[in-house]
C-alpha positions as a printed Julia matrix, in Angstrom:
508×3 Matrix{Float64}:
  58.46  123.08  133.3
  56.04  126.03  133.62
  54.36  127.72  130.65
  53.93  131.56  130.82
  52.41  132.87  127.64
  49.47  135.11  128.72
  50.29  138.81  129.18
  47.49  139.47  131.69
  48.83  136.64  133.79
  52.29  138.13  133.59
  51.04  141.53  134.73
  49.14  139.93  137.59
  52.24  138.08  138.67
  54.25  141.26  138.43
  51.82  143.22  140.65
  51.58  140.43  143.19
  55.36  140.07  143.34
  55.77  143.85  143.77
  53.49  143.81  146.83
  55.43  140.9   148.27
  58.68  142.75  147.66
  57.41  145.8   149.6
  56.26  143.61  152.47
  59.58  141.79  152.6
  61.46  145.05  152.46
  60.15  145.96  155.94
  61.28  142.71  157.49
  63.88  140.99  155.46
  66.29  142.7   153.12
  67.42  139.31  151.72
  63.91  138.35  150.8
  63.38  141.69  149.09
  66.5   141.24  146.99
  65.39  137.84  145.75
  61.94  139.08  144.84
  63.47  142.07  143.08
  65.39  139.68  140.82
  62.17  137.84  139.98
  60.48  141.12  139.06
  63.34  142.02  136.73
  63.03  138.7   134.95
  59.3   139.2   134.5
  59.92  142.7   133.16
  62.26  141.26  130.53
  59.56  138.78  129.51
  57.04  141.62  129.16
  59.4   143.84  127.21
  60.27  141.19  124.63
  56.75  139.94  124.56
  57.32  136.29  123.71
  56.04  133.36  125.63
  58.82  131.14  127.05
  58.94  127.67  128.39
  60.83  127.87  131.7
  62.79  124.9   132.89
  62.22  124.42  136.61
  65.7   123.01  136.93
  67.23  126.27  135.77
  68.97  124.56  132.79
  67.6   126.73  130.02
  64.48  127.76  128.14
  62.9   127.29  124.76
  60.69  129.5   122.65
  57.05  128.48  122.71
  56.5   128.54  118.97
  59.57  126.44  118.32
  58.57  123.86  120.9
  55.03  123.64  119.57
  56.48  123.27  116.06
  58.6   120.35  117.25
  55.56  118.68  118.8
  53.63  119.07  115.56
  56.46  117.73  113.4
  56.96  114.69  115.59
  53.19  114.16  115.67
  53.12  114.07  111.85
  55.84  111.4   111.81
  55.44  109.12  114.82
  52.55  106.87  115.71
  52.77  107.99  119.32
  50.14  110.58  120.4
  51.7   110.8   123.85
  55.1   111.95  122.55
  54.57  115.57  123.63
  53.41  114.53  127.11
  56.31  112.12  127.5
  58.89  114.67  126.3
  57.7   118.11  127.45
  61.31  119.27  127.79
  63.04  117.58  124.83
  66.13  119.76  125.14
  66.69  119.24  128.89
  64.77  117.12  131.37
  62.95  114.72  129.03
  65.22  114.23  126.0
  64.54  111.94  123.04
  67.51  110.26  121.28
  66.47  111.52  117.84
  66.26  115.19  118.84
  69.24  117.41  119.58
  69.33  121.03  120.71
  71.92  123.74  121.05
  72.09  126.84  123.22
  71.94  130.07  121.32
  75.16  132.02  121.66
  75.36  134.18  124.8
  71.84  133.17  125.89
  70.08  130.46  127.84
  67.64  129.75  124.99
  67.64  126.31  123.37
  67.0   125.71  119.68
  66.22  122.38  117.98
  69.09  121.64  115.6
  68.6   117.97  114.72
  65.71  115.58  114.05
  66.6   111.98  113.23
  64.0   109.25  112.83
  65.04  105.73  111.9
  65.1   102.12  113.01
  68.13  102.82  115.2
  66.0   105.17  117.32
  62.5   103.71  117.23
  60.81  100.74  115.59
  58.7   101.07  113.6
  60.18  104.5   112.95
  57.1   106.18  111.49
  53.37  105.7   111.23
  51.74  104.58  107.98
  50.4   108.04  107.24
  53.68  109.81  108.02
  54.43  113.08  106.24
  56.59  116.2   106.53
  54.52  118.82  108.36
  54.63  122.48  107.35
  55.28  123.13  111.04
  58.89  122.35  110.31
  59.02  126.02  109.32
  58.79  126.77  113.05
  62.24  125.17  113.46
  64.35  127.75  111.65
  67.57  126.66  113.4
  67.34  123.06  112.21
  70.72  121.88  110.89
  70.06  118.17  110.39
  66.92  116.44  109.13
  67.33  112.68  108.8
  64.33  110.46  108.04
  65.07  106.82  107.19
  62.62  103.98  106.56
  59.91  106.44  107.4
  57.7   106.84  104.31
  56.72  103.31  103.38
  52.98  103.42  102.63
  51.41  106.82  101.99
  52.83  108.75   99.02
  55.08  111.65  100.0
  56.53  114.17   97.59
  59.63  116.34   97.79
  57.81  119.02   95.8
  57.29  121.26   98.82
  59.41  124.31   98.03
  57.84  126.42  100.77
  59.17  124.07  103.42
  62.55  123.22  101.93
  63.37  126.73  100.81
  62.83  128.18  104.28
  65.29  125.95  106.15
  68.23  128.23  105.49
  70.3   126.81  108.36
  69.99  123.23  107.13
  73.4   121.54  106.65
  72.49  117.84  106.44
  69.41  116.51  104.66
  69.1   112.72  104.55
  65.86  111.16  103.33
  66.85  107.54  102.68
  65.16  104.17  102.22
  61.68  105.61  101.83
  59.86  103.58   99.14
  56.82  105.89   99.02
  58.88  109.07   98.67
  58.44  109.95   95.01
  58.3   112.78   92.54
  61.06  115.01   91.18
  63.86  116.74   93.04
  62.49  120.28   93.45
  64.37  123.27   92.07
  63.88  124.93   95.47
  66.52  122.58   96.82
  69.02  125.1    95.47
  67.92  127.54   98.21
  69.57  125.37  100.86
  72.88  127.12  100.33
  74.37  125.87  103.61
  73.86  122.2   102.76
  76.93  120.04  103.23
  75.24  116.65  102.87
  72.37  115.74  100.57
  71.42  112.06  100.69
  68.25  111.03   98.86
  69.16  107.41   98.16
  66.88  104.36   97.98
  63.66  106.24   97.32
  61.42  106.4    94.25
  62.42  109.81   92.94
  61.84  110.46   89.25
  62.68  113.09   86.68
  66.03  114.7    85.95
  68.7   115.97   88.28
  68.06  119.73   88.23
  70.92  121.88   87.05
  70.11  124.24   89.93
  71.82  121.74   92.18
  75.06  123.42   91.13
  74.14  126.31   93.46
  74.86  124.15   96.51
  78.48  125.24   96.55
  79.08  124.05  100.13
  77.98  120.52   99.37
  80.49  117.84  100.4
  78.41  114.7    99.82
  75.76  114.1    97.15
  74.05  110.7    97.11
  71.1   110.2    94.75
  71.63  106.47   94.24
  68.93  103.8    93.91
  66.14  105.94   92.46
  64.46  106.22   89.05
  66.17  109.39   87.87
  66.53  109.94   84.13
  68.22  112.38   81.79
  71.88  113.42   81.79
  74.33  114.13   84.56
  74.06  117.94   84.57
  77.2   119.85   83.64
  76.47  122.26   86.52
  77.58  119.54   88.88
  81.13  120.73   88.22
  80.34  123.82   90.33
  80.3   121.72   93.5
  83.98  122.33   94.12
  83.89  121.08   97.73
  82.31  117.74   96.83
  84.06  114.69   98.27
  81.47  112.0    97.44
  79.31  111.8    94.31
  77.05  108.77   94.02
  74.28  108.64   91.41
  74.44  104.89   90.83
  71.45  102.63   90.14
  69.35  105.08   88.18
  68.54  105.42   84.47
  70.8   108.35   83.65
  71.75  108.71   80.0
  74.09  110.63   77.75
  77.74  111.53   78.12
  79.67  112.05   81.32
  80.23  115.82   81.49
  83.84  116.99   81.28
  83.09  119.46   84.11
  83.31  116.52   86.47
  87.06  117.06   86.33
  86.6   120.3    88.31
  85.7   118.36   91.47
  89.25  118.52   92.8
  88.37  117.23   96.29
  86.41  114.23   95.03
  87.36  110.91   96.65
  84.45  108.68   95.63
  82.86  108.78   92.17
  80.15  106.19   91.52
  78.14  106.41   88.3
  77.52  102.68   88.01
  74.36  100.92   86.84
  73.03  103.63   84.55
  72.79  104.04   80.76
  75.71  106.4    80.25
  77.4   106.34   76.84
  80.52  107.46   75.03
  84.11  107.64   76.21
  85.34  108.67   79.59
  86.34  112.33   79.46
  90.06  112.99   79.76
  89.27  115.39   82.61
  88.59  112.46   84.95
  92.37  112.18   85.21
  92.41  115.51   87.07
  90.71  113.97   90.12
  94.0   113.4    91.93
  92.39  112.54   95.29
  90.09  109.88   93.9
  90.06  106.63   95.89
  87.06  104.9    94.28
  86.04  105.05   90.63
  83.05  102.91   89.62
  81.65  103.23   86.09
  80.42   99.62   85.86
  77.22   98.51   84.1
  76.92  101.31   81.58
  77.47  101.59   77.82
  80.84  103.34   77.9
  83.28  102.73   75.07
  87.05  102.6    75.04
  89.83  103.07   75.08
  90.36  104.24   78.63
  92.11  107.64   78.44
  95.78  107.66   79.39
  95.11  110.63   81.69
  93.79  108.19   84.28
  97.41  107.29   84.97
  97.48  110.37   87.2
  95.07  108.81   89.7
  97.84  107.58   91.93
  95.67  107.37   95.05
  93.05  105.18   93.39
  92.27  101.97   95.27
  89.11  100.73   93.54
  88.77  100.76   89.75
  85.55   99.04   88.67
  84.72   99.11   84.95
  82.88   95.82   84.43
  80.07   95.4    81.9
  80.99   98.19   79.5
  81.73   97.66   75.78
  85.25   99.09   75.99
  86.54   96.73   73.25
  90.17   97.64   73.82
  93.22   96.23   75.54
  94.06   96.4    79.24
  95.35   99.96   79.7
  99.15   99.96   79.75
  99.29  102.39   82.68
  97.42  100.09   85.09
 100.6    98.47   86.52
 101.81  101.92   87.63
  98.76  102.52   89.89
 100.44  101.12   92.96
  97.6   101.77   95.43
  95.05   99.65   93.55
  93.29   97.12   95.75
  90.39   96.04   93.52
  90.62   95.96   89.71
  87.64   94.78   87.68
  87.39   94.75   83.89
  84.96   91.84   83.56
  82.8    91.64   80.42
  84.37   94.65   78.74
  85.32   93.06   75.41
  89.05   93.31   76.23
  91.52   91.75   73.81
  95.23   91.0    73.83
  97.41   89.43   76.54
  97.51   89.8    80.29
 100.64   91.72   81.15
 103.03   90.18   83.65
 103.59   93.75   84.88
 100.33   93.47   86.82
 102.49   91.77   89.43
 103.68   95.3    90.33
 100.34   95.92   92.06
 101.46   94.71   95.48
  98.31   96.02   97.21
  95.94   94.16   94.88
  93.43   91.95   96.7
  90.98   91.18   93.85
  91.5    90.97   90.09
  88.62   90.12   87.77
  89.07   89.88   83.99
  86.41   87.29   83.23
  84.17   87.27   80.2
  86.57   88.98   77.77
  88.57   87.94   74.69
  92.0    87.89   76.33
  94.54   85.55   74.76
  98.01   84.24   75.44
  99.25   82.62   78.62
  98.48   83.32   82.26
 101.45   85.17   83.78
 102.8    83.05   86.66
 103.99   86.3    88.27
 100.4    86.92   89.44
 101.03   84.33   92.14
 103.64   86.64   93.68
 101.04   89.25   94.64
 101.14   89.01   98.46
  97.58   90.25   99.16
  95.72   88.71   96.24
  92.85   86.54   97.48
  90.49   86.56   94.48
  91.45   85.97   90.83
  88.9    85.43   88.07
  90.2    84.82   84.53
  87.35   82.62   83.35
  85.63   82.75   79.95
  88.52   84.07   77.85
  90.78   82.61   75.15
  93.8    81.93   77.35
  96.01   78.97   76.5
  98.96   77.0    77.77
  99.9    75.67   81.14
  99.13   77.49   84.39
 102.3    77.55   86.44
 100.86   78.75   89.75
 102.47   77.07   92.78
 100.38   74.68   94.8
 100.25   76.86   97.9
  98.8    79.75   95.87
  96.13   77.49   94.37
  95.28   76.12   97.8
  95.13   79.57   99.41
  92.65   80.97   96.89
  90.53   77.85   96.56
  87.2    78.69   94.89
  88.3    82.31   94.6
  90.61   81.2    91.78
  88.53   80.76   88.65
  90.15   79.97   85.3
  87.38   77.91   83.71
  86.12   78.15   80.14
  89.34   79.06   78.35
  90.25   77.6    74.96
  93.43   75.67   75.62
  94.29   76.32   79.23
  95.51   73.36   81.24
  97.08   72.44   84.56
  99.27   69.6    85.72
  96.83   67.05   86.99
  99.18   65.72   89.63
  99.82   69.24   90.93
  96.11   70.0    91.19
  95.34   66.66   92.83
  98.01   67.2    95.45
  96.32   70.35   96.74
  93.75   69.94   99.51
  91.64   72.88   98.26
  92.06   73.27   94.49
  88.48   74.51   94.02
  87.57   75.34   90.43
  91.17   74.79   89.37
  90.48   71.05   89.02
  87.98   71.76   86.26
  90.84   72.45   83.87
  92.03   69.61   81.69
  95.42   68.21   82.71
  98.49   69.17   80.74
 100.66   66.41   79.26
 103.14   65.36   81.91
 106.71   66.47   81.35
 107.84   62.99   82.4
 106.1    61.3    79.46
 108.6    61.44   76.54
 107.49   63.02   73.33
 109.34   60.41   71.2
 109.56   56.65   71.41
 113.34   56.84   71.69
 113.07   58.98   74.85
 110.56   56.5    76.22
 112.92   53.58   75.67
 115.8    55.55   77.17
 113.88   56.13   80.37
 112.73   52.53   80.57
 116.15   51.01   80.14
 118.46   53.53   81.73
 118.96   51.17   84.71
 119.09   47.92   82.66
 122.21   46.4    81.04
 122.24   46.51   77.26
 121.23   43.17   75.7
 121.11   43.88   72.02
 122.57   46.45   69.76
 119.68   48.29   68.16
 119.88   49.92   64.83
 117.6    52.35   63.08
 115.67   52.07   59.88
 115.66   55.27   57.98
 112.49   56.59   56.5
 111.62   59.75   54.77
 109.27   60.77   57.56
 110.7    59.57   60.87
 113.21   57.29   62.57
 112.01   54.05   64.18
 113.6    52.52   67.27
 113.03   49.12   68.84
 111.26   48.68   72.1
 110.88   45.62   74.38
 108.14   44.17   72.24
 110.48   44.22   69.27
 113.02   42.42   71.41
 110.59   39.67   72.28
 109.66   39.19   68.63
 113.33   38.82   67.69
 113.98   36.28   70.45
 110.98   34.17   69.32
 111.55   34.42   65.56
 115.33   33.81   65.6
 115.18   29.96   66.22
 112.34   29.56   63.75
 114.35   31.3    61.05
 117.39   29.17   61.85
 115.39   25.93   61.48
 113.99   27.02   58.17
 117.47   27.97   56.92
 118.9    24.56   57.94
 116.05   22.73   56.19
 116.67   24.6    52.98
 120.42   23.92   53.2
 119.82   20.15   53.44
 117.58   20.25   50.45
């Protein structure tokens, strides 16, 4: 790689090459032609004025300012002062796995289009004093900036509108798992109109989600999870019509879920869990026909769940646990045939468990623990072919569980029916299973083979014995009494005694 950035040097080279060309012209026409080509190239350099970094291998070139900007950016991030010397041609001869370049259209000029720094590229990924250098402005063609586990010690703020606002080509911005990255999300983020991915998860960002974020109309993925964001979910978020993933979980967001969220017609994942959201789910959520995951768990949402959610026929994960819904299990749930995971734990649900849940043939996990459900446990749940986790603990369920032994054995500890009022199992059935797990913690039900009346007991005891005495019944106003073997023994012993006493009295 040869640097040519001084104009006087270029002119000197041009004059020297011209003399050589004239000399060669007298002796060797081929030599003259080659030198003529060199002169033309130098003339182009002089006309356009810029300094270029020439690749000796003939594979391309890079603008000097852009290359120096890359060196400065990497120097502000990495604890490696020799990075520039080790990678003088980062787009060609001496590449680095976290840097990618692209050739400008119809030219041989390379531009830096991606910078990725993370533990998958280098460890430790960044120095303690790492920061985002203003020299990033010298990389105007940057499309992807990905910095993970980079800012861990020195405080770094996103409030740098001059830098962020100038990266007009940026399509993917991922600043994740940076504990010392703090401050608010800057309004200038709305200038990145070409953004398709914005991932700012697992940082220490504070403040509200700016409504200006609605200007990022090309956004396909928005992940602000695991921060300290407050305030409401802005209604402007409904303007992100191309959004496929929306994750703002694990923050301290408050207020109502905006009805404009129903305008996100391409949304597949919606995760608002672990916040402080209140009120009912808006009916407009039912318009998200492509939704695969819906997680509203660990909020303060109230019920009932709107019937419009019955239109989410592609939904596979419905997670609503730890919300004070205080309603019944929605009647439309059995019609959502694609459901794989259904969780309504600790939602204050009342009423019975519908046997129609057995229609959910793709269900792998069902959790209804910690509610006020009553009635019996539908034995039809054991017919679900893919079910491998069932938690019905801490309810008011009663009666006998009629799950077959192979189902109990298959689920093992993943079958939890503890802490229900009057729920029982057949002790002999549970004991016969090699892996009954928590199922054994239920009290045994009365065996069906133990008669409920003394007459049935005697019938079973003597059904293979010849009759010895004719037994009669003594009527009573409350119940009928029948003789058992002990009564028989008493009669056999007392009969001779009574006879002796009768004979003695007769003689007297």
